[in-house]
Each structure stands twice: as structure tokens, then as C-alpha cells.
Amino acid sequence: MFERSLFHSEHEMFRTSVRKFIEKEIAPFHAQWEHEGIVPRDLWTKAGEAGMLCCTIPEEYGGLGLDYLFDVVVFEEMARSGFTGPGFLIHCDLVATYVKSFGSEEQKKYWLPKMVSGEAIGSLGMTEPHAGSDLRSIRTKAVRDGDDFVINGQKVFISNGQLCDVLVLATKTESLAGGKGITLFLVDTSLPGFKRGKNLEKLGLKAQDTSELFFENLRVPASAMLGAEGEGFKLMMTKLSQERLAQAIRSATVAEHLVQLTVDYTSERKAFGKTLGDFQNTQFKLAEMKTEAVIGRVFTDHCIRKFIDGQLDEVDAAMAKMWLSNLHCRVADECLQLFGGWGYMWEYPISRAFADARIVKIAGGSIEIMKHIIGRSLFSASRSSERVGSATKSDSSVAAGKTLGQAVA
Ligand SMILES: Cc1cc2nc3c(=O)[nH]c(=O)nc-3n(C[C@H](O)[C@H](O)[C@H](O)COP(=O)(O)OP(=O)(O)OC[C@H]3O[C@@H](n4cnc5c(N)ncnc54)[C@H](O)[C@@H]3O)c2cc1C
């Protein structure tokens, strides 16, 4: 049987403490938070006290300066628990990482200690009502006015949007320059002109707040800019692989967990004088899913190692996200089937897991966008081989003045 070799005893001790935290501080309350559509703020400060937020932030900015695997432990244990309310992953893996990587000394000193303690909650504001996959088309405008920028526009589907104190906000500083006109700001959400819209009702992730956000003459100092003017698209692209890896880690963990949950259930549940687990169909289904969950885990661990070594490229990250997201959804569906009618009841974790799964094929880059990235890489590789005289070009596409690869991309 495959054994993971990534983690050391310190990571495993930390894993035990994260599990205890989830059992004590999240499990008893999560159903209530699902009704409320949000988790309480004090959960964040408790998680901060437990050392679960932004583990990799250096000590000089209030963190513990741990390695990335400590963050991975938190993502995995949250995924295994099935409690999807707390938006820790976005806060730690995305927002804090943006500040750590691209922030000025002043921004890091101001925001990171508060993000580690859970006093300040982070959100990432990219998507707009008319622009999700196509981020170059965002319209939220930031216009320079002396030493300030004045921001007007709107975002949608923003995780932690009701709670956030600090927002990495993608804006256009030059509306006709496409990706090159995008600039990021680190916005303090207590400023006048920042407005929260509705907490949106969703198919799953019921306890996680997801919001519309509005900016009405929101004035920020130029020092709130993250990175340089016009550099925002490039910065977002450099961090997307990390986000996709984190999503693959979550999906790999959920797939493993759901298989085990279903083995446990079908070992007990009886029909026609046998347990469900005695039926060949049950065993075959679970055998297939278990095998794929192990394959997914091996590839995910390979990507984690590459990421730690600074070698993870966007194609590997896209493959991991695409494959693991598909597996996650398929396992949730097929496991639910083995629970019969009980699987459709909200009180059963498999039912929630099914509803929560669907988002993974959409957010953080959809399955189609992942295919686009992978496919483009195949054809750019074949274009390089054309330059050295390889016969990889399709004849008909040569006639059309285009490779088939260009046609699909
Ligand atoms: C619960 C939830 C939480 C989210 N959290 C955040 C957040 O915190 N911050 C944030 O900024 N955003 C967030 N999002 C937004 C999310 O990232 C977008 O929904 C996603 O990127 C897809 O964009 P879209 O919804 O505009 O769909 P569209 O871009 O309109 O896509 C619709 C469909 O068309 C397909 N498509 C688009 N372009 C192509 C193409 N070139 N080729 C083939 N197919 C294509 C897509 O794959 C998709 O299937 C969240 C969304 C949800 C639902």
C-alpha cells in the first residue's frame, strides 16, 4: 500500500492538534453556521491562537516561519473534516501569500501579524459579474488623483466577502491595455466607499460567506498598491499555480475520505440478508475509486514536492487541479449512490460533500481553462519542434495558415 513520505513527526503532531481544534471549535457548531451562512469572527482568532493561520509567514511579521507542509496539514484536515465554512485556505494560501510575496515592508508589517492572529480576515477580489475566466476584461477602475487612487466598480462571488478586513483587489488602471492595464491594491475594507452586498445563497459551502462587493469612490493611497502599476495580471498568474495546487490537495483528501466513509457505511448497512459491502458492485465501485484516489494522492504529493522546490509549473498545477476536481466530483456522486436515500439527506456528511464538491470544477480556474492551459502547452511544445524541422504540423491546418493547436487555443 502507498505510504506518504512528505511529512515529518512535527507535521504529524501539528496534524493531531489541528484535528482536536476542529473537533472542539468547529464540529459542534457547523450545522448552525450553515443556517447562518457564515462562521463567527471569533473562530478566526481561536484558529490564530492555535497557530493554524498562515503557518509560513516569517517571525518578523508575526508568524511562525514554518514550512509549507504545515499549511498543507491545515488544508488537509479541514478537507477531511467536511466542514467547509471557514475560508482559511483563501486567507492563508492566497491573500497572505500575495502580501508576503508582493507587499511593501509597510504593508507586510501592518497586515501580516493581524492575518496570522485572525484579527484581520483576507479576501481576494478578482471576479466581476461579466468577467470570471476572462480576467483581462475586468472593469473596476482605479484612477490616479494626486497621491491617491479612486476606485469604482464591483466584484462578485468573493469568498470571505462579508467578513474580510483586507482585500487583494484587481482593478484596471488603464482600461484599454487588457492584462497590462491591471493593477492590484491591498484595500482596507473599513475605508469609506467600500460596500458589502448580499451574502449570496449557494448550492453548497453553506457556512462560507460569498459576496458581492461594491466600490464607490473608494479612495486609497498609492502606497496601498500591491506590486507595480500595470503588473497585476502578471502577479495573479504567478500565484494561480499555488492556488490550484491547494485545491488539488483539498480534492485528493476529500476523495480519500469519502471512499473510507462509504466503506464504513456499506460494511454496516444490510439489504437482501447481506451487507452492501458484500455485493460485488459495491466492492468494484469502491475498488476503482480507491485506486484513483491513491493515484491522485501520488500526483498531488509529487506536485507539493515540486512546489516546495520552486519547480511547480502552471501545466502541472492545471493537470492536478483538473484531474483531482473531476475525481472529487465523481467520487462524491458515486459514493452518495451507495448510501441510497440516506445519501440524499442533509444530515448525512456524504450529502453535504456532494453539494460542496461541485464548485471545484468552476472556481480558481474552471476545468475548461485547465484544459486550455494544458492543451496550449502541448502545442507550444510542438511549435518548438517545428522550428527544428519536425513533421508535427497537420497538413490541412498548414493550408489554413494555422495549426490545429492554435485553433483550439
Ligand atoms: C463559491 C464561489 C467562490 C468563489 N470565490 C472567489 C473569490 O474568492 N474571489 C474571486 O475573485 N472569485 C471567486 N469565485 C469566482 C470563480 O473563480 C469564477 O466563478 C470562475 O473563475 C469562473 O468564472 P465565471 O463564473 O465568470 O464563468 P465564465 O467565465 O462565464 O465561464 C462560464 C463557462 O464557460 C467556460 N469558458 C470560459 N472561457 C472559456 C474558454 N476560453 N474556453 C472554453 N470554455 C470557457 C467556463 O469554463 C465555464 O464552464 C468564486 C466562485 C464561486 C461560485
XYZ file of C-alpha atoms and ligand atoms in Angstrom:
462
model
C 0.000 0.000 0.000
C 1.223 3.525 -0.854
C 2.670 5.406 2.129
C 3.232 9.138 2.039
C 6.772 10.276 2.742
C 6.354 14.054 2.738
C 5.668 14.720 6.388
C 7.878 14.525 9.486
C 6.901 13.914 13.104
C 6.453 17.691 13.754
C 3.894 17.874 10.953
C 2.057 14.854 12.365
C 1.994 16.356 15.864
C 0.599 19.523 14.374
C -1.974 17.427 12.478
C -3.186 15.956 15.762
C -3.615 19.411 17.274
C -5.492 20.667 14.178
C -7.849 17.662 14.384
C -8.533 18.418 18.059
C -9.225 22.048 17.221
C -11.717 21.043 14.524
C -13.492 18.602 16.869
C -13.773 21.165 19.656
C -14.225 24.506 17.901
C -15.908 23.642 14.576
C -17.764 20.307 14.646
C -20.347 21.202 17.324
C -21.334 24.473 15.629
C -21.027 23.917 11.890
C -24.686 22.964 11.283
C -25.750 26.216 12.947
C -23.301 28.202 10.820
C -24.793 26.598 7.708
C -28.140 28.137 8.663
C -26.496 31.473 9.289
C -24.449 31.346 6.063
C -21.297 32.473 7.834
C -18.844 31.484 10.575
C -18.288 33.761 13.618
C -15.281 36.068 13.745
C -14.043 34.590 16.971
C -13.429 31.258 15.206
C -10.709 33.088 13.277
C -8.966 34.431 16.358
C -9.189 30.991 18.004
C -7.626 29.431 14.895
C -4.952 32.136 15.038
C -4.195 31.285 18.679
C -3.930 27.614 17.710
C -1.260 28.535 15.119
C -3.416 27.365 12.211
C -3.393 30.551 10.135
C -0.658 31.426 7.648
C 1.923 28.991 9.045
C 4.646 30.068 6.608
C 4.684 33.775 7.499
C 8.135 34.670 8.878
C 8.581 35.521 12.561
C 9.430 39.152 11.791
C 5.834 39.558 10.536
C 4.243 37.801 13.497
C 4.213 34.279 12.032
C 5.854 31.029 12.988
C 8.019 30.835 9.853
C 7.147 27.169 9.292
C 7.450 25.236 6.058
C 4.629 24.921 3.506
C 3.712 21.424 4.728
C 2.229 22.943 7.890
C -0.236 24.872 5.721
C -0.886 21.638 3.812
C -1.755 19.892 7.097
C -4.393 22.565 7.829
C -5.890 22.308 4.306
C -5.987 18.508 4.501
C -7.527 18.329 7.952
C -10.172 20.910 7.088
C -10.969 18.945 3.906
C -11.110 15.620 5.772
C -13.497 17.087 8.350
C -16.008 18.076 5.653
C -16.515 21.453 7.391
C -16.316 23.895 4.521
C -17.428 27.066 6.346
C -14.106 28.547 7.435
C -12.369 30.150 4.454
C -8.890 29.575 5.868
C -7.403 28.404 2.574
C -8.130 31.654 0.723
C -6.911 33.713 3.667
C -3.650 31.789 4.149
C -2.745 30.393 0.766
C -3.827 33.337 -1.329
C -4.188 36.649 0.452
C -1.325 36.269 2.956
C 0.871 34.847 0.195
C 0.188 37.841 -2.054
C 1.102 40.209 0.779
C 4.220 38.211 1.690
C 5.416 37.951 -1.921
C 4.462 41.329 -3.382
C 3.759 43.647 -0.431
C 5.887 46.619 0.600
C 7.610 46.438 4.002
C 4.920 48.755 5.373
C 2.081 46.537 4.055
C 3.682 43.374 5.419
C 4.301 44.887 8.854
C 0.771 46.232 9.067
C -1.297 43.313 7.732
C 0.576 40.051 8.221
C 0.646 39.945 12.062
C -3.111 40.580 12.091
C -3.698 37.879 9.483
C -1.672 35.360 11.491
C -3.662 36.134 14.657
C -7.007 36.023 12.804
C -7.728 39.625 13.775
C -7.776 40.594 10.079
C -9.534 38.282 7.597
C -8.461 38.271 3.954
C -10.338 38.050 0.647
C -9.298 38.023 -2.967
C -11.352 40.218 -5.318
C -10.870 39.281 -8.954
C -14.184 38.091 -10.410
C -16.779 40.568 -11.682
C -20.336 39.920 -12.872
C -19.247 39.880 -16.539
C -15.631 38.638 -16.130
C -14.539 35.448 -14.385
C -12.425 33.166 -16.569
C -11.517 36.152 -18.733
C -9.846 38.297 -16.078
C -8.332 40.677 -18.624
C -11.851 42.047 -19.123
C -12.441 43.309 -15.595
C -13.849 46.844 -15.416
C -13.351 48.004 -11.814
C -11.418 51.221 -12.347
C -8.691 52.837 -10.265
C -7.953 56.422 -11.323
C -4.983 58.366 -10.001
C -5.808 61.566 -8.113
C -2.677 63.197 -6.674
C -1.150 60.771 -4.182
C -4.296 58.625 -4.129
C -6.280 56.322 -6.392
C -10.075 56.495 -6.571
C -11.719 53.133 -7.164
C -15.159 52.471 -8.645
C -16.673 49.154 -9.650
C -17.964 45.869 -8.422
C -16.882 42.294 -7.635
C -18.935 39.142 -7.231
C -18.610 35.643 -5.697
C -15.977 36.832 -3.218
C -15.224 34.241 -0.544
C -14.983 35.706 2.989
C -16.591 38.820 1.469
C -18.851 39.530 4.452
C -16.041 39.126 6.948
C -12.994 40.497 5.200
C -10.877 43.294 6.658
C -8.296 43.249 3.894
C -8.906 42.667 0.226
C -6.474 41.981 -2.595
C -8.355 43.862 -5.293
C -7.790 43.602 -9.048
C -8.506 46.882 -10.856
C -7.949 48.468 -14.228
C -5.661 51.489 -14.141
C -5.626 51.644 -17.944
C -8.865 50.481 -19.437
C -7.672 49.780 -22.995
C -4.468 47.927 -22.120
C -6.004 44.461 -21.471
C -3.944 42.439 -18.981
C -1.251 45.134 -18.941
C -3.752 47.652 -17.545
C -4.463 45.594 -14.412
C -3.166 46.809 -11.051
C -3.624 45.195 -7.628
C -4.415 47.089 -4.434
C -4.418 45.960 -0.843
C -7.630 47.519 0.380
C -8.545 48.216 3.988
C -12.270 47.439 3.988
C -13.016 49.925 6.791
C -12.443 52.800 4.330
C -15.440 54.846 3.194
C -16.617 53.799 -0.279
C -16.203 50.076 0.355
C -19.636 48.397 0.493
C -20.620 44.793 1.025
C -23.543 43.453 -0.969
C -25.599 40.334 -0.304
C -24.224 37.164 1.212
C -25.103 35.012 -1.815
C -27.157 31.816 -1.444
C -25.304 28.827 -2.855
C -25.731 25.184 -3.802
C -23.049 24.119 -1.313
C -20.408 25.620 1.021
C -23.404 26.774 3.048
C -21.451 28.085 6.031
C -18.944 30.024 3.914
C -19.871 33.612 3.102
C -19.673 34.547 -0.574
C -20.456 38.120 -1.510
C -20.905 40.912 -3.922
C -18.627 43.856 -3.143
C -19.019 47.440 -4.349
C -16.534 50.305 -4.594
C -17.999 53.789 -4.749
C -15.329 56.475 -4.947
C -13.178 54.413 -2.621
C -10.047 56.487 -2.067
C -6.835 54.611 -1.285
C -3.300 55.988 -1.001
C -0.875 54.999 -3.785
C 1.034 53.112 -1.070
C -1.878 50.609 -0.983
C -0.808 49.347 -4.408
C 0.437 45.750 -4.409
C 3.365 45.420 -6.795
C 3.759 47.992 -9.540
C 1.151 49.756 -11.676
C 0.090 47.550 -14.619
C 1.746 44.473 -13.107
C -1.399 42.968 -11.555
C -2.193 40.377 -14.210
C 1.348 39.028 -14.151
C 1.270 38.809 -10.342
C -2.067 36.991 -10.364
C -0.774 34.490 -12.906
C 2.301 33.731 -10.801
C 0.144 32.804 -7.809
C -2.542 30.818 -9.621
C -0.472 27.616 -9.657
C -0.216 27.721 -5.874
C -3.973 28.218 -5.579
C -4.608 25.311 -7.949
C -2.256 23.068 -6.038
C -4.106 23.871 -2.796
C -7.389 22.966 -4.482
C -5.924 19.683 -5.717
C -4.732 18.912 -2.175
C -8.239 19.520 -0.883
C -9.836 17.342 -3.577
C -7.349 14.486 -3.077
C -8.131 14.474 0.641
C -11.889 14.600 0.188
C -11.808 11.746 -2.353
C -9.851 9.534 0.066
C -12.111 10.433 2.943
C -15.356 9.767 1.061
C -14.169 6.327 -0.033
C -13.462 5.432 3.612
C -16.778 6.888 4.763
C -18.564 4.719 2.209
C -16.620 1.574 3.115
C -17.702 2.136 6.737
C -21.350 2.672 5.805
C -21.630 -0.223 3.366
C -19.964 -2.554 5.865
C -22.922 -1.996 8.224
C -25.956 -1.414 6.014
C -27.882 -4.573 5.145
C -30.025 -5.498 2.121
C -31.228 -8.893 0.955
C -29.652 -10.557 4.017
C -26.129 -9.266 3.284
C -24.197 -6.074 3.897
C -24.000 -3.687 0.925
C -20.262 -4.274 1.045
C -20.838 -7.935 0.217
C -22.225 -7.039 -3.206
C -19.718 -7.205 -5.998
C -20.957 -3.898 -7.435
C -20.124 -2.112 -4.161
C -16.674 -3.663 -3.990
C -15.918 -2.951 -7.650
C -17.046 0.684 -7.381
C -15.028 1.263 -4.237
C -12.028 -0.593 -5.659
C -11.995 1.738 -8.670
C -12.423 4.854 -6.561
C -9.788 3.825 -4.033
C -7.285 3.174 -6.825
C -7.932 6.546 -8.392
C -7.737 8.266 -5.005
C -4.276 6.749 -4.491
C -3.175 7.799 -7.989
C -4.464 11.312 -7.275
C -2.610 11.408 -3.984
C 0.675 10.310 -5.567
C 0.446 13.008 -8.238
C -0.598 15.645 -5.701
C 2.327 14.807 -3.430
C 4.623 14.972 -6.451
C 3.291 18.497 -7.163
C 3.683 19.520 -3.497
C 7.312 18.452 -3.625
C 7.854 20.355 -6.860
C 6.220 23.428 -5.342
C 8.488 23.276 -2.282
C 11.494 23.019 -4.603
C 10.251 26.031 -6.598
C 9.699 23.826 -9.660
C 5.899 23.588 -9.980
C 4.843 24.987 -13.347
C 1.381 26.101 -14.437
C 0.828 22.979 -16.553
C 1.435 20.517 -13.698
C -0.741 22.660 -11.429
C -3.500 22.719 -14.072
C -3.283 18.937 -14.557
C -3.511 18.370 -10.807
C -6.463 20.703 -10.418
C -8.327 19.338 -13.425
C -7.833 15.665 -12.624
C -8.435 15.926 -8.886
C -11.501 18.158 -9.305
C -13.071 15.634 -11.674
C -12.216 12.792 -9.308
C -13.605 14.694 -6.316
C -16.982 15.239 -8.020
C -17.207 11.693 -9.389
C -16.342 10.099 -6.048
C -18.883 12.294 -4.237
C -21.558 11.235 -6.745
C -20.762 7.507 -6.796
C -20.335 7.275 -3.012
C -23.659 9.041 -2.489
C -25.283 6.411 -4.716
C -24.059 3.689 -2.353
C -25.805 5.428 0.559
C -29.170 5.205 -1.250
C -31.864 7.600 0.036
C -29.865 8.360 3.163
C -27.203 9.840 0.939
C -29.704 12.475 -0.162
C -30.425 13.578 3.428
C -28.597 16.735 4.513
C -27.815 15.271 7.943
C -25.510 12.753 6.239
C -21.998 14.109 5.530
C -21.998 12.459 2.092
C -24.939 14.660 1.080
C -23.066 17.826 2.071
C -19.907 16.549 0.416
C -21.841 16.102 -2.835
C -23.184 19.668 -2.738
C -19.815 21.108 -1.690
C -17.947 19.230 -4.420
C -19.466 20.959 -7.430
C -17.606 24.221 -7.015
C -14.195 22.634 -7.509
C -14.764 22.308 -11.248
C -15.574 26.031 -11.505
C -13.667 28.280 -9.068
C -9.961 29.089 -9.186
C -9.942 28.361 -12.930
C -12.577 26.079 -14.423
C -11.938 22.612 -15.825
C -12.115 24.079 -19.333
C -9.499 26.710 -18.518
C -7.243 23.974 -17.083
C -7.613 22.034 -20.355
C -6.816 25.185 -22.253
C -3.554 25.643 -20.297
C -2.544 22.003 -20.749
C -3.525 21.898 -24.423
C -1.720 25.153 -25.199
C 1.463 23.754 -23.645
C 1.289 20.687 -25.880
C 1.024 22.794 -28.987
C 3.633 25.317 -27.971
C 5.963 22.327 -27.473
C 5.098 21.067 -30.941
C 5.650 24.542 -32.401
C 9.160 24.487 -30.908
C 9.752 21.147 -32.588
C 8.540 22.575 -35.917
C 11.369 25.079 -35.662
C 13.844 22.192 -35.731
C 12.125 20.600 -38.723
C 9.828 18.064 -37.043
C 6.798 16.927 -39.087
C 4.248 17.511 -36.321
C 2.103 20.058 -38.176
C -1.216 18.891 -39.610
C -1.261 19.346 -43.397
C -4.778 20.717 -43.524
C -4.051 23.252 -40.836
C -0.897 24.364 -42.604
C -3.113 25.118 -45.587
C -5.349 27.229 -43.389
C -2.294 29.111 -42.114
C -2.957 27.865 -38.562
C -2.051 24.805 -36.557
C -4.909 22.811 -35.075
C -3.402 23.736 -31.716
C -3.905 27.415 -32.408
C -7.465 26.682 -33.461
C -8.362 25.070 -30.103
C -6.491 27.606 -28.030
C -18.484 29.674 -4.318
C -17.573 30.518 -5.156
C -16.477 31.144 -4.565
C -15.646 31.960 -5.323
N -14.645 32.661 -4.713
C -13.997 33.629 -5.412
C -13.096 34.537 -4.742
O -12.872 34.451 -3.529
N -12.520 35.513 -5.485
C -12.733 35.653 -6.815
O -12.196 36.563 -7.416
N -13.580 34.812 -7.484
C -14.211 33.819 -6.803
N -15.086 32.982 -7.452
C -15.286 33.137 -8.892
C -14.732 31.984 -9.723
O -13.329 31.984 -9.738
C -15.361 32.116 -11.127
O -16.731 31.758 -10.982
C -14.672 31.260 -12.164
O -13.392 31.765 -12.454
C -15.481 31.169 -13.465
O -15.834 32.451 -13.920
P -17.369 32.789 -14.294
O -18.213 32.346 -13.152
O -17.447 34.200 -14.702
O -17.693 31.841 -15.504
P -17.395 32.167 -17.066
O -16.019 32.697 -17.204
O -18.522 32.948 -17.614
O -17.438 30.710 -17.666
C -18.659 30.000 -17.924
C -18.325 28.687 -18.585
O -17.634 28.937 -19.815
C -16.402 28.237 -19.824
N -15.368 29.013 -20.514
C -14.976 30.296 -20.278
N -13.962 30.624 -21.100
C -13.688 29.531 -21.861
C -12.735 29.230 -22.890
N -11.809 30.122 -23.289
N -12.760 28.012 -23.459
C -13.674 27.078 -23.070
N -14.588 27.294 -22.097
C -14.598 28.513 -21.497
C -16.028 28.071 -18.358
O -15.148 27.002 -18.180
C -17.387 27.820 -17.741
O -17.704 26.461 -17.881
C -15.890 32.107 -6.717
C -16.969 31.443 -7.318
C -17.812 30.676 -6.554
C -19.002 30.046 -7.229
